[in-house]
Amino acid sequence: AITALGAALGALGGLGWIDFRRRDQSLMARLSRALAREELTLVYQPVVDVADERIVAAEALIRWWSNGDFIPPDVFIALAEQRGMAGQITRYVLDHVIQEMGETLRLHRDFRITINVTASDLNDPKFLAAIEEGLHYAQIEPEQIGIELTERSAADSHAAIEGIARLRARGHSVYIDDFGTGYSSLSYLGELKVDALKMDRAFTRTVGTDAVTVSIVPQIIDMATKHKLAIVAEGIETEAQAAYFRGLPVRILGQGWFYGRPVSAPRLIKRLEQQDGIIALRKHRKKNRP
Ligand code: C2E
Ligand code: MG
Ligand code: MG
Ligand code: MG
């Protein structure tokens, strides 16, 4: 009878659910430990001006390898958000960006790093203090740390809107991440008081195909331009997609494997230095032209 009862409960999914909770709890316990031991790392993906492919910014992305297993950020960040641990991750990222990229940011005043945050960070005094401390420590400008926020969290609440306004008042740029995947967005674009849109890679994917959604790309760009928002096209993987964005009459920033995969800080810094070298060479040639 007991085994029958067990089987019945198992069939109801009750035991499976307990398993899930255990697994999530142990994952979050491991995450806490990994954060404390500084086992998570950051990679940086370049953002370029599609016109000349010059790197103008980079996005910091977190990586977690746990005992040889790669745990995707989408997975542990969603869980961390549910468990109230999102703030810890954001501060971890911020601290490591300052450590790894502070000097580079100081040397390249027109270069910036963007970090991903969640709505709960916006009004978290610890987060606001940590940014201020980081800027002061690295001697960099608020313009050099950009804040990425998904459309969903940006439109979330009055508090979120106030948080965004506060960050902008302090000089940070606020980017709406994965734009187009949240609400029926175009209509309320004007109400979002932000600096830039990152158009989700789902739209970039339609460029050059005959998918119905193709027409949405120029619409998003038109609306963004009207509202004086900068535009970052995400997920550019092919030369054809790059050519499409290059061909548009407005300034477009691009991010994607075509321009560069996310890389470690030293590798990104090397790319920036090469870029500087090329520019110095160009200037030198111009000056010495007969
Ligand atoms: P996201 O902020 O939209 O980041 C861009 C994601 O697209 C990254 O995945 C990046 O590796 C990927 N990607 C970039 N270019 C291409 C491309 O050309 N093709 C394809 N197929 N993918 C491309 P990743 O690093 O796995 O991050 C996934 C999401 O996890 C991020 O989306 C972001 O929402 C979240 N995330 C990552 N790092 C952090 C973090 O430090 N804090 C927070 N709160 N969220 C993070
Ligand atoms: Mg992002
Ligand atoms: Mg994105
Ligand atoms: Mg994304």
PDB file of C-alpha atoms in Angstrom, residues 21-216:
ATOM      1  CA  ARG A  21      12.950  22.926  -5.349  1.00  0.00           C
ATOM      2  CA  ARG A  22      15.884  21.013  -3.926  1.00  0.00           C
ATOM      3  CA  ARG A  23      17.809  21.378  -7.135  1.00  0.00           C
ATOM      4  CA  ASP A  24      17.140  25.121  -7.325  1.00  0.00           C
ATOM      5  CA  GLN A  25      18.071  25.582  -3.686  1.00  0.00           C
ATOM      6  CA  SER A  26      21.329  23.765  -4.114  1.00  0.00           C
ATOM      7  CA  LEU A  27      22.080  25.744  -7.272  1.00  0.00           C
ATOM      8  CA  MET A  28      21.552  29.004  -5.386  1.00  0.00           C
ATOM      9  CA  ALA A  29      23.703  27.781  -2.504  1.00  0.00           C
ATOM     10  CA  ARG A  30      26.435  26.973  -5.004  1.00  0.00           C
ATOM     11  CA  LEU A  31      25.993  30.379  -6.601  1.00  0.00           C
ATOM     12  CA  SER A  32      26.446  32.120  -3.242  1.00  0.00           C
ATOM     13  CA  ARG A  33      29.624  30.159  -2.664  1.00  0.00           C
ATOM     14  CA  ALA A  34      30.897  30.813  -6.179  1.00  0.00           C
ATOM     15  CA  LEU A  35      30.282  34.548  -5.785  1.00  0.00           C
ATOM     16  CA  ALA A  36      32.088  34.593  -2.445  1.00  0.00           C
ATOM     17  CA  ARG A  37      35.057  32.764  -3.974  1.00  0.00           C
ATOM     18  CA  GLU A  38      34.957  34.988  -7.053  1.00  0.00           C
ATOM     19  CA  GLU A  39      34.626  32.008  -9.361  1.00  0.00           C
ATOM     20  CA  LEU A  40      32.377  33.727 -11.860  1.00  0.00           C
ATOM     21  CA  THR A  41      34.060  35.574 -14.688  1.00  0.00           C
ATOM     22  CA  LEU A  42      33.140  38.338 -17.076  1.00  0.00           C
ATOM     23  CA  VAL A  43      33.429  38.478 -20.819  1.00  0.00           C
ATOM     24  CA  TYR A  44      32.997  41.567 -22.939  1.00  0.00           C
ATOM     25  CA  GLN A  45      31.324  41.772 -26.312  1.00  0.00           C
ATOM     26  CA  PRO A  46      32.234  44.687 -28.561  1.00  0.00           C
ATOM     27  CA  VAL A  47      29.634  47.136 -29.817  1.00  0.00           C
ATOM     28  CA  VAL A  48      30.705  48.849 -33.024  1.00  0.00           C
ATOM     29  CA  ASP A  49      29.576  51.669 -35.250  1.00  0.00           C
ATOM     30  CA  VAL A  50      28.434  49.642 -38.273  1.00  0.00           C
ATOM     31  CA  ALA A  51      29.692  52.383 -40.637  1.00  0.00           C
ATOM     32  CA  ASP A  52      33.389  51.813 -39.865  1.00  0.00           C
ATOM     33  CA  GLU A  53      33.304  48.869 -37.443  1.00  0.00           C
ATOM     34  CA  ARG A  54      35.115  50.858 -34.809  1.00  0.00           C
ATOM     35  CA  ILE A  55      34.478  49.615 -31.264  1.00  0.00           C
ATOM     36  CA  VAL A  56      32.624  52.263 -29.288  1.00  0.00           C
ATOM     37  CA  ALA A  57      31.503  50.186 -26.316  1.00  0.00           C
ATOM     38  CA  ALA A  58      31.388  46.692 -24.879  1.00  0.00           C
ATOM     39  CA  GLU A  59      28.750  44.790 -22.963  1.00  0.00           C
ATOM     40  CA  ALA A  60      29.818  42.917 -19.828  1.00  0.00           C
ATOM     41  CA  LEU A  61      28.355  39.395 -19.718  1.00  0.00           C
ATOM     42  CA  ILE A  62      28.719  37.017 -16.800  1.00  0.00           C
ATOM     43  CA  ARG A  63      29.995  33.438 -17.077  1.00  0.00           C
ATOM     44  CA  TRP A  64      29.713  30.628 -14.581  1.00  0.00           C
ATOM     45  CA  TRP A  65      31.589  27.364 -14.897  1.00  0.00           C
ATOM     46  CA  SER A  66      30.727  25.120 -11.989  1.00  0.00           C
ATOM     47  CA  ASN A  67      32.829  21.936 -11.671  1.00  0.00           C
ATOM     48  CA  GLY A  68      33.338  21.828 -15.407  1.00  0.00           C
ATOM     49  CA  ASP A  69      29.664  22.509 -16.205  1.00  0.00           C
ATOM     50  CA  PHE A  70      28.685  25.694 -17.944  1.00  0.00           C
ATOM     51  CA  ILE A  71      25.573  27.192 -16.404  1.00  0.00           C
ATOM     52  CA  PRO A  72      23.959  29.674 -18.802  1.00  0.00           C
ATOM     53  CA  PRO A  73      23.346  33.167 -17.390  1.00  0.00           C
ATOM     54  CA  ASP A  74      19.697  33.072 -18.439  1.00  0.00           C
ATOM     55  CA  VAL A  75      19.222  30.111 -16.096  1.00  0.00           C
ATOM     56  CA  PHE A  76      20.914  31.237 -12.908  1.00  0.00           C
ATOM     57  CA  ILE A  77      20.010  34.911 -13.244  1.00  0.00           C
ATOM     58  CA  ALA A  78      16.295  34.183 -13.549  1.00  0.00           C
ATOM     59  CA  LEU A  79      16.537  32.008 -10.460  1.00  0.00           C
ATOM     60  CA  ALA A  80      18.645  34.570  -8.601  1.00  0.00           C
ATOM     61  CA  GLU A  81      15.998  37.199  -9.354  1.00  0.00           C
ATOM     62  CA  GLN A  82      13.295  35.001  -7.827  1.00  0.00           C
ATOM     63  CA  ARG A  83      15.441  34.458  -4.727  1.00  0.00           C
ATOM     64  CA  GLY A  84      16.302  38.115  -4.235  1.00  0.00           C
ATOM     65  CA  MET A  85      19.930  37.536  -5.231  1.00  0.00           C
ATOM     66  CA  ALA A  86      19.973  39.700  -8.363  1.00  0.00           C
ATOM     67  CA  GLY A  87      21.545  42.628  -6.538  1.00  0.00           C
ATOM     68  CA  GLN A  88      24.503  40.497  -5.492  1.00  0.00           C
ATOM     69  CA  ILE A  89      25.192  39.563  -9.100  1.00  0.00           C
ATOM     70  CA  THR A  90      24.914  43.148 -10.307  1.00  0.00           C
ATOM     71  CA  ARG A  91      27.390  44.349  -7.693  1.00  0.00           C
ATOM     72  CA  TYR A  92      29.730  41.503  -8.528  1.00  0.00           C
ATOM     73  CA  VAL A  93      29.655  42.508 -12.182  1.00  0.00           C
ATOM     74  CA  LEU A  94      30.113  46.181 -11.390  1.00  0.00           C
ATOM     75  CA  ASP A  95      33.096  45.529  -9.092  1.00  0.00           C
ATOM     76  CA  HIS A  96      34.782  43.311 -11.645  1.00  0.00           C
ATOM     77  CA  VAL A  97      34.170  45.752 -14.501  1.00  0.00           C
ATOM     78  CA  ILE A  98      35.878  48.463 -12.466  1.00  0.00           C
ATOM     79  CA  GLN A  99      38.792  46.172 -11.600  1.00  0.00           C
ATOM     80  CA  GLU A 100      39.276  44.787 -15.091  1.00  0.00           C
ATOM     81  CA  MET A 101      38.357  47.730 -17.291  1.00  0.00           C
ATOM     82  CA  GLY A 102      38.799  50.793 -15.052  1.00  0.00           C
ATOM     83  CA  GLU A 103      42.174  51.770 -16.437  1.00  0.00           C
ATOM     84  CA  THR A 104      41.098  51.214 -20.042  1.00  0.00           C
ATOM     85  CA  LEU A 105      38.037  53.380 -19.478  1.00  0.00           C
ATOM     86  CA  ARG A 106      40.229  56.077 -17.975  1.00  0.00           C
ATOM     87  CA  LEU A 107      42.505  56.001 -21.020  1.00  0.00           C
ATOM     88  CA  HIS A 108      39.642  55.919 -23.546  1.00  0.00           C
ATOM     89  CA  ARG A 109      37.156  58.580 -22.572  1.00  0.00           C
ATOM     90  CA  ASP A 110      34.908  57.895 -25.557  1.00  0.00           C
ATOM     91  CA  PHE A 111      34.680  54.199 -24.705  1.00  0.00           C
ATOM     92  CA  ARG A 112      32.031  52.744 -22.417  1.00  0.00           C
ATOM     93  CA  ILE A 113      30.991  49.490 -20.793  1.00  0.00           C
ATOM     94  CA  THR A 114      27.362  48.531 -20.357  1.00  0.00           C
ATOM     95  CA  ILE A 115      26.117  46.259 -17.614  1.00  0.00           C
ATOM     96  CA  ASN A 116      22.835  44.373 -17.361  1.00  0.00           C
ATOM     97  CA  VAL A 117      20.649  45.184 -14.387  1.00  0.00           C
ATOM     98  CA  THR A 118      17.183  44.271 -13.191  1.00  0.00           C
ATOM     99  CA  ALA A 119      14.384  46.539 -12.015  1.00  0.00           C
ATOM    100  CA  SER A 120      15.085  45.802  -8.351  1.00  0.00           C
ATOM    101  CA  ASP A 121      18.597  47.254  -8.732  1.00  0.00           C
ATOM    102  CA  LEU A 122      17.362  50.642  -9.868  1.00  0.00           C
ATOM    103  CA  ASN A 123      16.213  51.795  -6.478  1.00  0.00           C
ATOM    104  CA  ASP A 124      18.690  49.804  -4.429  1.00  0.00           C
ATOM    105  CA  PRO A 125      20.797  52.277  -2.435  1.00  0.00           C
ATOM    106  CA  LYS A 126      23.640  49.721  -2.293  1.00  0.00           C
ATOM    107  CA  PHE A 127      23.767  49.553  -6.069  1.00  0.00           C
ATOM    108  CA  LEU A 128      23.700  53.327  -6.424  1.00  0.00           C
ATOM    109  CA  ALA A 129      26.454  53.690  -3.844  1.00  0.00           C
ATOM    110  CA  ALA A 130      28.515  50.958  -5.524  1.00  0.00           C
ATOM    111  CA  ILE A 131      28.371  52.707  -8.901  1.00  0.00           C
ATOM    112  CA  GLU A 132      29.393  55.999  -7.375  1.00  0.00           C
ATOM    113  CA  GLU A 133      32.255  54.355  -5.515  1.00  0.00           C
ATOM    114  CA  GLY A 134      33.392  52.564  -8.656  1.00  0.00           C
ATOM    115  CA  LEU A 135      33.440  55.763 -10.696  1.00  0.00           C
ATOM    116  CA  HIS A 136      35.389  57.531  -8.012  1.00  0.00           C
ATOM    117  CA  TYR A 137      37.851  54.684  -7.535  1.00  0.00           C
ATOM    118  CA  ALA A 138      38.568  54.319 -11.269  1.00  0.00           C
ATOM    119  CA  GLN A 139      38.391  58.052 -11.953  1.00  0.00           C
ATOM    120  CA  ILE A 140      35.953  57.621 -14.815  1.00  0.00           C
ATOM    121  CA  GLU A 141      32.830  59.460 -15.920  1.00  0.00           C
ATOM    122  CA  PRO A 142      29.251  58.262 -15.382  1.00  0.00           C
ATOM    123  CA  GLU A 143      28.810  58.364 -19.176  1.00  0.00           C
ATOM    124  CA  GLN A 144      31.260  55.485 -19.351  1.00  0.00           C
ATOM    125  CA  ILE A 145      29.030  53.057 -17.476  1.00  0.00           C
ATOM    126  CA  GLY A 146      25.827  52.305 -19.384  1.00  0.00           C
ATOM    127  CA  ILE A 147      22.876  50.506 -17.858  1.00  0.00           C
ATOM    128  CA  GLU A 148      20.934  47.844 -19.779  1.00  0.00           C
ATOM    129  CA  LEU A 149      17.453  46.997 -18.680  1.00  0.00           C
ATOM    130  CA  THR A 150      14.901  44.798 -20.401  1.00  0.00           C
ATOM    131  CA  GLU A 151      11.757  46.362 -21.719  1.00  0.00           C
ATOM    132  CA  ARG A 152       9.734  44.341 -19.281  1.00  0.00           C
ATOM    133  CA  SER A 153      11.537  45.673 -16.208  1.00  0.00           C
ATOM    134  CA  ALA A 154      11.658  49.233 -17.558  1.00  0.00           C
ATOM    135  CA  ALA A 155       7.928  49.489 -18.009  1.00  0.00           C
ATOM    136  CA  ASP A 156       7.334  47.562 -14.829  1.00  0.00           C
ATOM    137  CA  SER A 157       6.380  50.211 -12.352  1.00  0.00           C
ATOM    138  CA  HIS A 158       6.484  53.817 -11.379  1.00  0.00           C
ATOM    139  CA  ALA A 159       9.509  53.019  -9.210  1.00  0.00           C
ATOM    140  CA  ALA A 160      11.396  51.665 -12.216  1.00  0.00           C
ATOM    141  CA  ILE A 161      10.674  54.821 -14.181  1.00  0.00           C
ATOM    142  CA  GLU A 162      11.954  56.947 -11.310  1.00  0.00           C
ATOM    143  CA  GLY A 163      15.036  54.765 -10.993  1.00  0.00           C
ATOM    144  CA  ILE A 164      15.816  55.223 -14.678  1.00  0.00           C
ATOM    145  CA  ALA A 165      15.371  58.974 -14.386  1.00  0.00           C
ATOM    146  CA  ARG A 166      17.744  59.082 -11.425  1.00  0.00           C
ATOM    147  CA  LEU A 167      20.466  57.163 -13.238  1.00  0.00           C
ATOM    148  CA  ARG A 168      20.139  59.430 -16.268  1.00  0.00           C
ATOM    149  CA  ALA A 169      20.265  62.515 -14.085  1.00  0.00           C
ATOM    150  CA  ARG A 170      23.570  61.202 -12.743  1.00  0.00           C
ATOM    151  CA  GLY A 171      24.929  60.964 -16.281  1.00  0.00           C
ATOM    152  CA  HIS A 172      24.505  57.279 -17.103  1.00  0.00           C
ATOM    153  CA  SER A 173      22.991  56.153 -20.383  1.00  0.00           C
ATOM    154  CA  VAL A 174      20.087  53.766 -20.072  1.00  0.00           C
ATOM    155  CA  TYR A 175      19.525  51.150 -22.775  1.00  0.00           C
ATOM    156  CA  ILE A 176      16.378  49.135 -23.296  1.00  0.00           C
ATOM    157  CA  ASP A 177      17.648  45.596 -23.857  1.00  0.00           C
ATOM    158  CA  ASP A 178      16.052  43.005 -26.162  1.00  0.00           C
ATOM    159  CA  PHE A 179      13.705  45.676 -27.438  1.00  0.00           C
ATOM    160  CA  GLY A 180      10.672  44.306 -29.218  1.00  0.00           C
ATOM    161  CA  THR A 181      10.342  41.096 -27.237  1.00  0.00           C
ATOM    162  CA  GLY A 182       8.299  42.574 -24.404  1.00  0.00           C
ATOM    163  CA  TYR A 183       5.106  44.523 -24.814  1.00  0.00           C
ATOM    164  CA  SER A 184       3.630  45.835 -28.040  1.00  0.00           C
ATOM    165  CA  SER A 185       6.360  48.348 -27.829  1.00  0.00           C
ATOM    166  CA  LEU A 186       6.334  50.818 -30.690  1.00  0.00           C
ATOM    167  CA  SER A 187       3.374  52.765 -29.392  1.00  0.00           C
ATOM    168  CA  TYR A 188       4.854  53.651 -26.042  1.00  0.00           C
ATOM    169  CA  LEU A 189       8.417  54.226 -27.193  1.00  0.00           C
ATOM    170  CA  GLY A 190       7.998  57.950 -26.671  1.00  0.00           C
ATOM    171  CA  GLU A 191       7.036  57.473 -23.046  1.00  0.00           C
ATOM    172  CA  LEU A 192      10.151  55.507 -22.197  1.00  0.00           C
ATOM    173  CA  LYS A 193      12.635  58.118 -21.125  1.00  0.00           C
ATOM    174  CA  VAL A 194      15.839  56.313 -22.068  1.00  0.00           C
ATOM    175  CA  ASP A 195      18.903  56.917 -24.248  1.00  0.00           C
ATOM    176  CA  ALA A 196      19.065  53.898 -26.505  1.00  0.00           C
ATOM    177  CA  LEU A 197      17.335  50.788 -27.758  1.00  0.00           C
ATOM    178  CA  LYS A 198      18.981  47.460 -28.247  1.00  0.00           C
ATOM    179  CA  MET A 199      16.862  45.854 -30.922  1.00  0.00           C
ATOM    180  CA  ASP A 200      16.488  42.170 -30.172  1.00  0.00           C
ATOM    181  CA  ARG A 201      18.334  39.759 -32.397  1.00  0.00           C
ATOM    182  CA  ALA A 202      15.035  38.194 -33.433  1.00  0.00           C
ATOM    183  CA  PHE A 203      14.621  41.234 -35.721  1.00  0.00           C
ATOM    184  CA  THR A 204      18.167  41.151 -37.040  1.00  0.00           C
ATOM    185  CA  ARG A 205      17.529  37.552 -38.025  1.00  0.00           C
ATOM    186  CA  THR A 206      14.706  38.613 -40.359  1.00  0.00           C
ATOM    187  CA  VAL A 207      16.884  41.043 -42.305  1.00  0.00           C
ATOM    188  CA  GLY A 208      17.455  39.801 -45.836  1.00  0.00           C
ATOM    189  CA  THR A 209      14.670  37.202 -45.580  1.00  0.00           C
ATOM    190  CA  ASP A 210      11.088  37.622 -46.697  1.00  0.00           C
ATOM    191  CA  ALA A 211       9.617  37.064 -43.239  1.00  0.00           C
ATOM    192  CA  VAL A 212       6.634  39.257 -42.520  1.00  0.00           C
ATOM    193  CA  THR A 213       8.390  40.840 -39.572  1.00  0.00           C
ATOM    194  CA  VAL A 214      11.061  42.330 -41.863  1.00  0.00           C
ATOM    195  CA  SER A 215       9.023  45.500 -42.121  1.00  0.00           C
ATOM    196  CA  ILE A 216       9.240  45.969 -38.367  1.00  0.00           C
TER     197      ILE A 216
END
